[in-house]
Amino acid sequence: MTESPGANGELLDVEQAVRDRYSAASQQVEPQLCCAVSYNADLLKVLPQELIDRDYGCGDPSRYVQRGETVLDLGSGGGKICYIASQVVGPEGAVHGVDMNDEMLSLARTHQADISQRIGWDNVEFHKGRIQDLGLDLEQLEARLQQQPVATAAAWLQSQSTAAELRRKQPMIASDSIDVVISNCVLNLVSPEDRRQMFAEIFRVLKRGGRAVISDIVSDEPVPDALRQNAELWSGCISGAFLERELLQAFEEAGFYGVEIVERQAEPWMVVEGIEFRSMSVRAFKGKQGPCDDHHQAVIYKGPWKRVTDDDGHVLERGAPMAVCDKTFQIYSRPPYAGQIIPVPPSRPIDPAAALPFDCRTGELRDPQQTKAGKQEPQPGDKKQNAQKPGGLNLLPGDCCGPQDGCC
Ligand SMILES: C[S@@+](CC[C@H](N)C(=O)[O-])C[C@H]1O[C@@H](n2cnc3c(N)ncnc32)[C@H](O)[C@@H]1O
């Protein structure tokens, strides 16, 4: 569903408005479609002027990409961010660009051979698809529909089955295959009805431990319906802007952790009816789901806040050795948390096969006997120390402990 009802009942076809606008913008430069962004000038040298001119971005998520990674750029447009990322990830990495617009895809692909020759490798692939449906390769669907044109209701129903089969058997972007999903000024163009699915798709395609870095336009106040019905303002990245805090909430609701604003424009890019629209970049991680076993570890939150809460509801008190499970311990030992906590390992390593499920709900301090750094001999009663506390969770090793359980 891609339509949004207006106050008097008529529908704005968001997707068609966006398709028309960016088909035109691929041919004729539209300067008002982008905010000023300072990209790494060295990485722009391989790009022809035509692509630099057709920059419709509002941030630079490629700054958060690392060598060797597999990157997915949502709404890749003329391909500028993909070609920048290609140089950053190097020949051992890979970059996928997804865009639903034929003219934009054609613009990005036209220069591919020349650009990759200048870069020295060709690790970019552009796909035709909708970012809220990353499983469906629209070029593959079109090829199948040429053999079975849709002129009857029965044929239309058959085309739905064909699409479902393609998603299942030949997904455009496979599940758990991407290190970093990036996007530059695109999520706001997607219809509100499709946004939950879009975040679910970003989550699906990321590997465990992977991250999303999204630059987009946000508003400081809710955008009224009258503005939301304006096709020009919608396709111009204004009416569909996320309310600032709702962009972060959307990641949270999709199951991400460590959701963080990494950049926020101080001055608004546009002010419409008193509402400020500006660019913001948000980073979020995948991987907090799964079993949560007790390895006798603790973490000490360094401060400066007195108390903090993570996306699983763990509360860390400044300076206190809080008991955490191994999964949380590992998560806190990596970005974005690593610099903020002191990880305290157990006195003696716990055999993962013997580890017991951990009840994260208790928010207890770790028993110092379990983390003393002085060398200790294994004790005969070790297994008892790892036994489940009365009133704790009745989980078996390997049981799933997800956010819906409220346990980790
Ligand atoms: C504002 S431009 C940004 C292009 C590019 N990221 C850049 O930095 O120049 C938005 C792009 O997203 C594409 N787009 C918009 N909605 C989309 C959707 N639902 N699925 C796939 N592509 C979409 C448009 O076709 C257009 O190329």
PDB file of C-alpha atoms and ligand atoms in Angstrom, residues 15 18 22 33 39 54-58 73-78 80-81 98-101 104 129-132 184-186 189-190 237, ligand 1:
ATOM      1  CA  GLU A  15       5.093   6.206  -4.804  1.00  0.00           C
ATOM      2  CA  VAL A  18       8.223  10.043  -6.068  1.00  0.00           C
ATOM      3  CA  TYR A  22      13.075  11.343  -9.673  1.00  0.00           C
ATOM      4  CA  LEU A  33      16.411  18.383  -3.913  1.00  0.00           C
ATOM      5  CA  TYR A  39      31.875  14.541   0.796  1.00  0.00           C
ATOM      6  CA  ARG A  54      22.653  14.867  -9.564  1.00  0.00           C
ATOM      7  CA  ASP A  55      23.428  14.605  -5.874  1.00  0.00           C
ATOM      8  CA  TYR A  56      20.087  14.417  -4.100  1.00  0.00           C
ATOM      9  CA  GLY A  57      21.483  13.483  -0.714  1.00  0.00           C
ATOM     10  CA  CYS A  58      21.367  15.207   2.672  1.00  0.00           C
ATOM     11  CA  ASP A  73      22.607   1.602  -0.229  1.00  0.00           C
ATOM     12  CA  LEU A  74      18.842   2.160  -0.143  1.00  0.00           C
ATOM     13  CA  GLY A  75      17.586   4.511  -2.857  1.00  0.00           C
ATOM     14  CA  SER A  76      20.929   4.700  -4.621  1.00  0.00           C
ATOM     15  CA  GLY A  77      19.826   7.274  -7.205  1.00  0.00           C
ATOM     16  CA  GLY A  78      22.669   8.168  -9.590  1.00  0.00           C
ATOM     17  CA  LYS A  80      27.286   8.481  -6.040  1.00  0.00           C
ATOM     18  CA  ILE A  81      27.255   6.949  -2.535  1.00  0.00           C
ATOM     19  CA  VAL A  98      18.681  -0.507  -4.726  1.00  0.00           C
ATOM     20  CA  ASP A  99      16.408   1.971  -6.476  1.00  0.00           C
ATOM     21  CA  MET A 100      12.906   1.579  -7.905  1.00  0.00           C
ATOM     22  CA  ASN A 101      13.335   4.213 -10.589  1.00  0.00           C
ATOM     23  CA  MET A 104      17.959   6.645 -11.946  1.00  0.00           C
ATOM     24  CA  GLY A 129      13.523  -2.842  -6.214  1.00  0.00           C
ATOM     25  CA  ARG A 130      11.543  -1.083  -3.522  1.00  0.00           C
ATOM     26  CA  ILE A 131      13.326  -0.556  -0.256  1.00  0.00           C
ATOM     27  CA  GLN A 132      10.273  -1.726   1.686  1.00  0.00           C
ATOM     28  CA  ASN A 184      20.964   9.065   1.915  1.00  0.00           C
ATOM     29  CA  CYS A 185      17.710  11.010   1.968  1.00  0.00           C
ATOM     30  CA  VAL A 186      15.306   8.257   0.914  1.00  0.00           C
ATOM     31  CA  LEU A 189       9.949   9.280   0.607  1.00  0.00           C
ATOM     32  CA  VAL A 190       8.351   5.982   1.583  1.00  0.00           C
ATOM     33  CA  CYS A 237      11.835  15.233   0.919  1.00  0.00           C
TER      34      CYS A 237
HETATM   35  C1  LIG B   1      16.435  12.065  -2.749  1.00  0.00           C
HETATM   36  S1  LIG B   1      16.992  10.852  -3.902  1.00  0.00           S
HETATM   37  C2  LIG B   1      18.501  10.322  -3.157  1.00  0.00           C
HETATM   38  C3  LIG B   1      19.407   9.623  -4.113  1.00  0.00           C
HETATM   39  C4  LIG B   1      20.774   9.250  -3.571  1.00  0.00           C
HETATM   40  N1  LIG B   1      20.681   8.511  -2.348  1.00  0.00           N
HETATM   41  C5  LIG B   1      21.674  10.454  -3.426  1.00  0.00           C
HETATM   42  O1  LIG B   1      22.303  10.582  -2.353  1.00  0.00           O
HETATM   43  O2  LIG B   1      21.799  11.236  -4.357  1.00  0.00           O
HETATM   44  C6  LIG B   1      15.871   9.505  -3.600  1.00  0.00           C
HETATM   45  C7  LIG B   1      16.096   8.263  -4.434  1.00  0.00           C
HETATM   46  O3  LIG B   1      15.386   7.196  -3.798  1.00  0.00           O
HETATM   47  C8  LIG B   1      14.634   6.499  -4.753  1.00  0.00           C
HETATM   48  N2  LIG B   1      13.448   5.950  -4.046  1.00  0.00           N
HETATM   49  C9  LIG B   1      12.474   6.642  -3.432  1.00  0.00           C
HETATM   50  N3  LIG B   1      11.600   5.814  -2.843  1.00  0.00           N
HETATM   51  C10 LIG B   1      12.041   4.560  -3.083  1.00  0.00           C
HETATM   52  C11 LIG B   1      11.567   3.267  -2.740  1.00  0.00           C
HETATM   53  N4  LIG B   1      10.452   3.101  -2.013  1.00  0.00           N
HETATM   54  N5  LIG B   1      12.269   2.192  -3.129  1.00  0.00           N
HETATM   55  C12 LIG B   1      13.399   2.346  -3.878  1.00  0.00           C
HETATM   56  N6  LIG B   1      13.897   3.540  -4.247  1.00  0.00           N
HETATM   57  C13 LIG B   1      13.221   4.641  -3.842  1.00  0.00           C
HETATM   58  C14 LIG B   1      14.297   7.514  -5.814  1.00  0.00           C
HETATM   59  O4  LIG B   1      14.007   6.889  -7.032  1.00  0.00           O
HETATM   60  C15 LIG B   1      15.573   8.351  -5.843  1.00  0.00           C
HETATM   61  O5  LIG B   1      16.515   7.836  -6.734  1.00  0.00           O
END
